[in-house]
Coordinates of C-alpha atoms and ligand atoms in Angstrom, one line a residue:
X1 CA -12.7 -16.1 -5.8
X2 CA -14.1 -12.1 -5.5
X3 CA -15.3 -10.5 -2.4
X4 CA -18.7 -11.1 -1.2
X5 CA -19.8 -7.5 -1.5
X6 CA -18.9 -7.0 -5.3
X7 CA -21.7 -5.6 -7.5
X8 CA -21.9 -4.4 -11.5
X9 CA -19.8 -1.3 -10.3
X10 CA -17.1 -4.0 -8.9
X11 CA -17.3 -6.1 -12.1
X12 CA -17.4 -3.8 -14.2
X13 CA -13.1 -1.8 -12.2
X14 CA -11.9 -5.3 -12.7
X15 CA -12.5 -5.3 -16.0
X16 CA -11.5 -1.7 -16.3
X17 CA -8.2 -2.6 -14.4
X18 CA -7.4 -5.8 -15.6
X19 CA -7.6 -3.9 -19.3
X20 CA -5.0 -1.3 -17.9
X21 CA -3.0 -3.5 -16.3
X22 CA -2.7 -6.1 -19.2
X23 CA -1.8 -3.3 -21.5
X24 CA 0.5 -1.3 -19.8
X25 CA 1.9 -3.1 -16.7
X26 CA 2.4 -6.9 -17.4
X27 CA 4.6 -6.4 -20.4
X28 CA 6.7 -4.6 -18.5
X29 CA 6.3 -5.5 -14.6
X30 CA 9.2 -8.1 -14.6
X31 CA 12.1 -5.9 -16.1
X32 CA 10.6 -2.7 -13.9
X33 CA 11.0 -4.8 -10.7
X34 CA 14.5 -5.3 -11.8
X35 CA 15.8 -2.6 -12.9
X36 CA 13.7 -1.0 -9.1
X37 CA 12.4 1.4 -11.5
X38 CA 9.0 2.0 -13.1
X39 CA 8.1 4.0 -16.5
X40 CA 7.2 7.5 -14.3
X41 CA 4.7 8.3 -17.5
X42 CA 2.5 5.3 -15.9
X43 CA 0.9 7.4 -13.3
X44 CA -0.5 9.6 -16.4
X45 CA -1.1 6.6 -18.2
X46 CA -3.2 5.4 -15.0
X47 CA -5.0 9.1 -14.8
X48 CA -6.2 9.0 -18.1
X49 CA -7.8 5.5 -17.8
X50 CA -9.6 6.5 -14.7
X51 CA -7.6 3.9 -12.8
X52 CA -6.1 6.5 -10.7
X53 CA -9.6 8.0 -9.8
X54 CA -11.1 4.5 -8.3
X55 CA -12.6 5.6 -4.7
X56 CA -12.4 9.5 -5.0
X57 CA -14.7 11.9 -5.2
X58 CA -16.2 13.1 -9.0
X59 CA -16.1 16.4 -7.7
X60 CA -11.7 15.8 -6.9
X61 CA -11.2 14.7 -10.6
X62 CA -11.9 11.3 -9.3
X63 CA -14.4 8.4 -10.8
X64 CA -15.8 8.1 -7.4
X65 CA -16.5 4.9 -5.2
X66 CA -15.7 4.2 -1.9
X67 CA -12.8 1.4 -0.2
X68 CA -14.3 -1.8 -1.4
X69 CA -14.0 -0.2 -4.8
X70 CA -10.0 0.4 -4.1
X71 CA -10.0 -3.1 -3.0
X72 CA -11.5 -4.7 -5.6
X73 CA -9.0 -2.5 -8.1
X74 CA -5.5 -3.5 -6.8
X75 CA -6.6 -6.4 -6.4
X76 CA -7.1 -6.8 -10.2
X77 CA -4.0 -4.2 -11.1
X78 CA -2.0 -7.2 -9.0
X79 CA -2.9 -10.1 -10.2
X80 CA -3.4 -9.1 -14.3
X81 CA -0.5 -6.6 -13.4
X82 CA 1.8 -9.5 -12.2
X83 CA 3.8 -6.4 -10.3
X84 CA 3.4 -5.7 -6.8
X85 CA 6.1 -3.4 -6.7
X86 CA 4.7 -1.3 -9.5
X87 CA 1.0 -1.3 -7.6
X88 CA 2.3 -0.1 -4.7
X89 CA 4.5 2.8 -6.2
X90 CA 1.8 3.5 -8.2
X91 CA -1.3 3.3 -5.3
X92 CA 0.7 5.8 -3.0
X93 CA -1.9 8.1 -3.7
X94 CA -4.0 6.4 -1.7
X95 CA -2.6 7.4 1.6
X96 CA -1.4 10.7 0.3
X97 CA -4.5 12.2 -0.9
X98 CA -7.1 11.0 1.7
X99 CA -6.4 13.4 4.5
X100 CA -6.7 16.5 1.8
X101 CA -9.5 14.8 0.4
X102 CA -11.3 14.6 3.9
X103 CA -10.0 17.9 5.3
X104 CA -8.5 19.9 2.7
X105 CA -10.0 23.4 1.6
X106 CA -11.1 23.0 -2.0
X107 CA -8.3 25.2 -3.0
X108 CA -5.7 22.4 -1.6
X109 CA -7.8 19.6 -3.4
X110 CA -7.8 21.5 -6.8
X111 CA -4.1 22.1 -6.4
X112 CA -3.3 18.8 -5.0
X113 CA -5.7 16.2 -5.0
X114 CA -6.9 16.7 -8.6
X115 CA -3.6 17.0 -10.4
X116 CA -2.9 13.2 -9.0
X117 CA -6.2 11.9 -10.2
X118 CA -6.7 13.6 -13.3
X119 CA -2.7 14.5 -14.8
X120 CA -0.5 11.9 -13.4
X121 CA 1.0 13.8 -10.6
X122 CA 2.8 11.8 -7.8
X123 CA 2.0 11.8 -4.3
X124 CA 4.1 10.5 -0.8
X125 CA 3.3 9.8 2.5
X126 CA 5.9 10.8 5.3
X127 CA 5.4 9.9 8.1
X128 CA 7.9 7.5 10.0
X129 CA 11.0 9.0 10.8
X130 CA 14.8 6.9 11.1
X131 CA 14.4 7.6 14.8
X132 CA 11.3 5.1 14.5
X133 CA 7.7 4.7 12.6
X134 CA 5.6 2.8 15.3
X135 CA 5.7 5.8 17.6
X136 CA 3.9 8.1 15.6
X137 CA 2.8 11.0 18.6
X138 CA 6.4 10.7 19.3
X139 CA 7.7 12.3 15.7
X140 CA 10.3 15.0 15.9
X141 CA 10.9 16.7 12.4
X142 CA 9.8 20.4 13.8
X143 CA 7.8 22.9 11.9
X144 CA 8.6 26.4 13.4
X145 CA 6.1 29.2 12.5
X146 CA 7.7 32.2 10.6
X147 CA 4.8 34.8 9.6
X148 CA 2.9 32.7 6.9
X149 CA 5.3 30.1 6.5
X150 CA 6.5 27.1 8.5
X151 CA 10.6 26.4 8.8
X152 CA 10.6 22.7 9.1
X153 CA 13.8 20.6 10.3
X154 CA 13.8 17.2 10.0
X155 CA 14.0 13.8 8.2
X156 CA 11.4 11.1 6.8
X157 CA 12.3 7.5 6.1
X158 CA 11.2 4.4 3.8
X159 CA 8.6 6.8 2.0
X160 CA 7.4 5.5 -1.0
X161 CA 7.3 7.2 -4.1
X162 CA 9.6 9.8 -2.1
X163 CA 12.1 9.9 -4.8
X164 CA 9.0 10.8 -7.9
X165 CA 6.9 12.4 -5.3
X166 CA 5.5 15.8 -6.7
X167 CA 4.6 16.4 -2.9
X168 CA 4.7 14.8 0.4
X169 CA 1.7 14.9 2.7
X170 CA 4.3 15.2 5.5
X171 CA 3.3 15.0 9.8
X172 CA 5.6 17.4 11.4
X173 CA 5.2 18.6 14.7
X174 CA 3.9 22.2 15.4
X175 CA 3.2 22.0 19.1
X176 CA 4.3 20.5 22.2
X177 CA 4.7 16.8 22.5
X178 CA 2.5 13.7 21.8
X179 CA -0.1 13.5 19.6
X180 CA -1.6 16.9 20.3
X181 CA 1.6 18.2 18.6
X182 CA 1.0 17.5 15.4
X183 CA -0.1 18.6 11.8
X184 CA 0.0 17.2 8.2
X185 CA 1.4 20.1 6.1
X186 CA 2.3 19.5 2.2
X187 CA 5.4 19.8 1.0
X188 CA 6.2 20.3 -3.0
X189 CA 8.9 18.9 -4.5
X190 CA 11.5 22.1 -5.6
X191 CA 11.3 23.4 -2.5
X192 CA 14.5 25.1 -1.0
X193 CA 15.3 23.0 2.0
X194 CA 14.1 19.9 0.8
X195 CA 15.7 17.2 -0.6
X196 CA 15.7 13.6 -1.0
X197 CA 18.8 12.0 0.4
X198 CA 19.1 8.9 -0.6
X199 CA 16.9 6.3 -2.7
X200 CA 17.0 2.8 -0.5
X201 CA 17.5 -0.9 -1.6
X202 CA 15.2 -3.1 -0.1
X203 CA 13.6 -7.2 0.2
X204 CA 11.0 -6.2 -1.9
X205 CA 8.6 -4.1 -4.2
X206 CA 11.2 -3.3 -6.1
X207 CA 9.7 -1.2 -8.6
X208 CA 8.2 1.4 -6.0
X209 CA 10.8 3.8 -4.8
X210 CA 11.3 3.9 -1.1
X211 CA 13.4 6.9 0.0
X212 CA 15.0 9.0 2.8
X213 CA 13.7 12.8 3.2
X214 CA 15.5 15.4 4.1
X215 CA 14.1 18.9 5.8
X216 CA 16.9 21.5 6.3
X217 CA 14.9 24.8 7.2
X218 CA 12.3 24.2 4.4
X219 CA 10.1 27.0 4.0
X220 CA 6.3 26.0 3.5
X221 CA 3.3 28.5 3.6
X222 CA 1.1 28.0 5.9
X223 CA -1.3 28.0 3.5
X224 CA -0.5 24.3 3.1
X225 CA -1.3 23.3 6.0
X226 CA -4.4 20.4 5.9
X227 CA -6.7 21.2 9.0
X228 CA -6.6 23.0 11.6
X229 CA -2.9 23.5 13.7
X230 CA -2.2 20.0 15.7
X231 CA -5.0 18.3 14.8
X232 CA -3.7 16.1 12.8
X233 CA -3.2 13.2 14.9
X234 CA -6.8 11.8 14.5
X235 CA -6.8 12.4 10.8
X236 CA -3.2 10.1 10.4
X237 CA -5.3 7.5 12.3
X238 CA -8.0 7.3 10.7
X239 CA -5.8 7.3 7.6
X240 CA -4.3 4.0 8.9
X241 CA -7.5 1.8 9.0
X242 CA -8.1 2.6 5.4
X243 CA -4.4 1.3 4.5
X244 CA -4.6 -1.6 6.7
X245 CA -7.3 -2.7 5.3
X246 CA -5.9 -1.7 1.8
X247 CA -2.3 -3.6 3.1
X248 CA -4.9 -6.6 3.7
X249 CA -6.1 -6.6 0.4
X250 CA -3.2 -6.5 -1.0
X251 CA -2.1 -9.5 0.5
X252 CA -5.1 -11.5 -0.7
X253 CA -4.4 -10.4 -4.1
X254 CA -0.9 -11.8 -3.6
X255 CA -1.6 -14.7 -2.5
X256 CA -4.6 -16.0 -4.9
X257 CA -1.7 -14.7 -7.2
X258 CA 1.0 -17.0 -5.7
X259 CA -1.9 -19.9 -5.6
X260 CA -3.0 -19.4 -9.1
X261 CA 1.0 -19.7 -9.9
X262 CA 1.2 -23.0 -7.4
X263 CA -2.2 -24.7 -9.5
X264 CA -0.8 -24.0 -13.0
X265 CA 2.7 -25.5 -12.0
X266 CA 1.7 -28.5 -9.7
X267 CA -0.2 -29.2 -12.8
X268 CA 2.7 -28.9 -15.5
X269 CA 5.3 -30.4 -13.4
X270 CA 6.7 -33.7 -13.9
X271 CA 7.6 -35.5 -10.7
X272 CA 8.7 -39.9 -10.7
X273 CA 6.7 -39.6 -14.0
X274 CA 3.4 -38.0 -13.1
X275 CA 2.4 -34.2 -12.5
X276 CA 3.1 -32.6 -9.5
X277 CA -0.2 -32.3 -9.0
X278 CA -0.8 -35.9 -8.7
X279 CA 0.7 -36.2 -5.2
X280 CA -1.3 -36.0 -2.6
X281 CA 0.7 -33.9 -0.6
X282 CA 0.3 -31.1 -2.9
X283 CA -3.4 -31.2 -3.4
X284 CA -3.6 -30.7 0.9
X285 CA -0.8 -27.4 0.5
X286 CA -2.6 -25.9 -2.2
X287 CA -6.3 -26.6 -0.2
X288 CA -4.6 -25.5 3.4
X289 CA -3.5 -22.4 0.7
X290 CA -7.3 -21.8 -0.9
X291 CA -8.4 -22.4 2.8
X292 CA -6.4 -19.7 4.6
X293 CA -7.1 -17.5 1.7
X294 CA -10.7 -17.7 1.7
X295 CA -10.5 -17.0 5.7
X296 CA -8.6 -13.7 5.0
X297 CA -10.4 -12.6 2.2
X298 CA -14.1 -13.4 4.1
X299 CA -12.5 -10.8 7.1
X300 CA -10.9 -8.3 4.7
X301 CA -14.2 -7.8 2.3
X302 CA -16.1 -7.9 6.0
X303 CA -14.6 -5.0 7.9
X304 CA -14.2 -3.2 4.8
X305 CA -18.2 -2.9 4.8
X306 CA -18.4 -2.2 8.7
X307 CA -16.1 0.4 8.1
X308 CA -18.1 1.6 5.3
X309 CA -21.1 1.7 7.3
X310 CA -19.3 4.2 9.3
X311 CA -19.9 5.3 13.3
X312 CA -18.3 1.8 14.5
X313 CA -15.7 2.0 17.3
X314 CA -14.8 -1.5 17.0
X315 CA -13.7 -0.5 13.1
X316 CA -9.5 0.0 14.1
X317 CA -9.3 -2.7 16.0
X318 CA -11.0 -5.2 13.2
X319 CA -8.6 -3.4 10.6
X320 CA -5.9 -4.3 12.6
X321 CA -7.0 -8.0 13.2
X322 CA -7.9 -8.1 9.3
X323 CA -4.2 -6.9 8.3
X324 CA -2.5 -9.3 10.6
X325 CA -4.4 -12.4 9.4
X326 CA -4.5 -11.3 6.3
X327 CA -0.1 -10.8 6.3
X328 CA 0.1 -14.0 8.1
X329 CA -2.0 -16.1 5.2
X330 CA 0.3 -13.8 2.3
X331 CA 3.6 -15.3 4.0
X332 CA 2.1 -19.0 4.5
X333 CA 0.8 -19.2 1.0
X334 CA 3.8 -17.7 -1.0
X335 CA 5.9 -20.0 1.6
X336 CA 4.3 -23.0 0.4
X337 CA 4.4 -22.1 -3.6
X338 CA 7.8 -21.6 -3.3
X339 CA 8.3 -24.8 -2.3
X340 CA 5.9 -26.3 -4.6
X341 CA 8.0 -24.4 -7.6
X342 CA 11.1 -26.2 -6.2
X343 CA 14.3 -25.4 -7.2
X344 CA 12.8 -23.0 -9.5
X345 CA 10.9 -21.6 -6.6
X346 CA 14.4 -20.0 -5.6
X347 CA 15.2 -18.1 -9.3
X348 CA 14.7 -14.9 -9.7
X349 CA 12.9 -15.3 -13.0
X350 CA 9.8 -16.8 -11.3
X351 CA 7.1 -14.8 -10.3
X352 CA 6.5 -16.6 -6.8
X353 CA 10.2 -16.0 -6.0
X354 CA 9.5 -12.4 -5.8
X355 CA 6.0 -12.5 -4.0
X356 CA 7.7 -14.1 -1.1
X357 CA 10.1 -11.2 -1.0
X358 CA 6.9 -8.9 -1.9
X359 CA 5.4 -10.9 1.3
X360 CA 7.6 -9.9 3.9
X361 CA 6.4 -5.8 3.9
X362 CA 3.4 -6.1 5.1
X363 CA 4.3 -7.2 9.1
X364 CA 6.0 -4.0 9.0
X365 CA 4.5 -1.2 6.8
X366 CA 1.6 0.7 7.7
X367 CA 1.7 -0.8 11.3
X368 CA 3.8 -3.7 12.5
X369 CA 2.0 -6.5 13.4
X370 CA 3.0 -6.2 16.9
X371 CA 1.1 -2.8 17.2
X372 CA -1.4 -4.4 15.3
X373 CA -1.8 -6.1 18.5
X374 CA -1.1 -3.6 20.7
X375 CA -4.4 -2.0 19.1
X376 CA -6.4 -5.0 19.2
X377 CA -5.7 -5.7 23.3
X378 CA -7.0 -1.9 24.0
X379 CA -9.9 -2.1 21.9
X380 CA -10.7 -6.0 23.5
X381 CA -10.3 -4.0 26.5
X382 CA -7.6 -5.6 28.5
Ligands
LIG1 C1 8.9 -0.5 2.2 C2 8.3 0.2 3.0 C3 7.6 1.1 2.5 C4 6.8 2.5 3.5 N1 6.6 3.1 2.9 C5 6.1 4.2 4.0 C6 5.5 5.5 3.3 O1 4.9 5.6 3.0 N2 5.2 6.6 4.3 C7 5.5 6.1 6.0 O2 5.4 7.1 6.5 N3 6.6 5.3 6.3 C8 6.4 3.7 5.1 N4 6.9 2.6 5.6 C9 7.3 2.6 7.2 C10 6.6 1.8 7.9 O3 5.5 1.9 7.9 C11 7.4 1.5 9.2 O4 8.1 0.9 8.9 C12 6.6 1.0 10.8 O5 5.4 1.8 10.9 C13 7.5 0.6 11.5 O6 8.2 1.8 12.2 P1 9.7 1.4 12.4 O7 10.2 0.9 11.3 O8 10.7 2.5 12.8 O9 10.2 0.3 13.0 P2 10.3 0.6 15.0 O10 8.9 1.3 15.3 O11 11.4 0.8 14.9 O12 10.1 -0.9 15.3 C14 11.0 -1.8 15.4 C15 10.5 -3.1 16.0 O13 10.3 -3.0 17.1 C16 8.4 -3.5 17.6 N5 8.2 -2.4 18.8 C17 7.7 -1.2 18.4 N6 7.0 -0.6 19.2 C18 6.7 -1.6 20.0 C19 4.9 -1.8 21.0 N7 4.8 -0.8 21.7 N8 5.1 -3.4 21.6 C20 5.9 -4.2 21.2 N9 6.6 -4.2 19.9 C21 6.8 -2.9 19.1 C22 8.2 -3.3 15.8 O14 6.9 -3.6 15.6 C23 9.1 -4.5 15.3 O15 9.2 -5.2 15.3 C24 7.5 2.1 4.9 C25 8.1 0.8 5.2 C26 8.8 0.1 3.9 C27 9.9 -1.1 4.7

């Protein structure tokens, strides 16, 4: 299956990403997942192969393209690389760089964006705090102005690529309470007062690293602020729309992989003297998986196209719908995939066991299922 919007350019991206994933990820992905660590050189390899730059302006070191190309690239990397943790670790540029691409100065873009896309530097996005992630407008990490620096005090948690990142695009409170007092600043590794306080152990996405970050009087130049002071909330919300569609796309890719694995297994596995596929109940399970997968893919693709048309006030709500539909579908498909694999489906050596754990993140990350429903309710007008 592919997205309806795909053209020759998307096919070319699929070919590039397939080749990269088969050469650089698939041979090592399972080991990296078990080790909860990937080879950091992978970032430079992805930059060299042109994979890291897909969806970014050529003027900033990217390959050009838009969100539709990002969805397709990510899907091919997941299906061919067979390691979701690796892909989401590699993919944190997708949430950390867009505010700089859209609202940064040319100097900031040259300092932060281009080195990630061309040289394999690593970026992360720091929004969530130990005291709460859903209530972004309530964040408390404080940035106090001292001459041409901000002095930053607080903490961030659950930050993907947090231990590896060369810099973190960080949401801080520069003004009063609520959404009007938030700015985004880029905090670089090695800045005095900035430390990784903990690498976190988690249910899935093992090859990606997830960290708690600490800021203790950390001095960051004002020139590292993205856009005007206290103006970051709309930037963060805009970023969320693309992130939620990208997460929906990851769900589609994970489910596609789990579905394909299940078809193969059902053909090979013999039960009561005949292939598991010979049982009508198995074929119906697969048919339900295929149907839900097709529905989530259609919605995700349609909302992506609408988002790319621009100026559509319904897109934030639609992206939330696509994320919820895709996350539910992915949880269902991965659960059925484990069931079709029987006892092997529960074993760490089996890919669908890992996909089942990976799938659990999606109703939480990038805005929870409940927060998506809040957004949907608001855009539906009740
Ligand atoms: C593996 C992983 C990677 C992540 N990567 C990043 C990252 O790179 N950068 C980053 O900034 N964050 C990241 N996150 C954080 C993620 O975005 C948050 O976990 C998420 O937004 C939820 O915030 P929370 O965990 O604080 O939950 P809370 O906000 O405390 O919510 C707890 C529960 O309350 C519910 N709830 C909250 N408010 C409401 C409401 N108004 N109505 C109904 N129910 C509500 C939630 O839906 C949830 O079920 C990551 C998380 C994980 C697990």
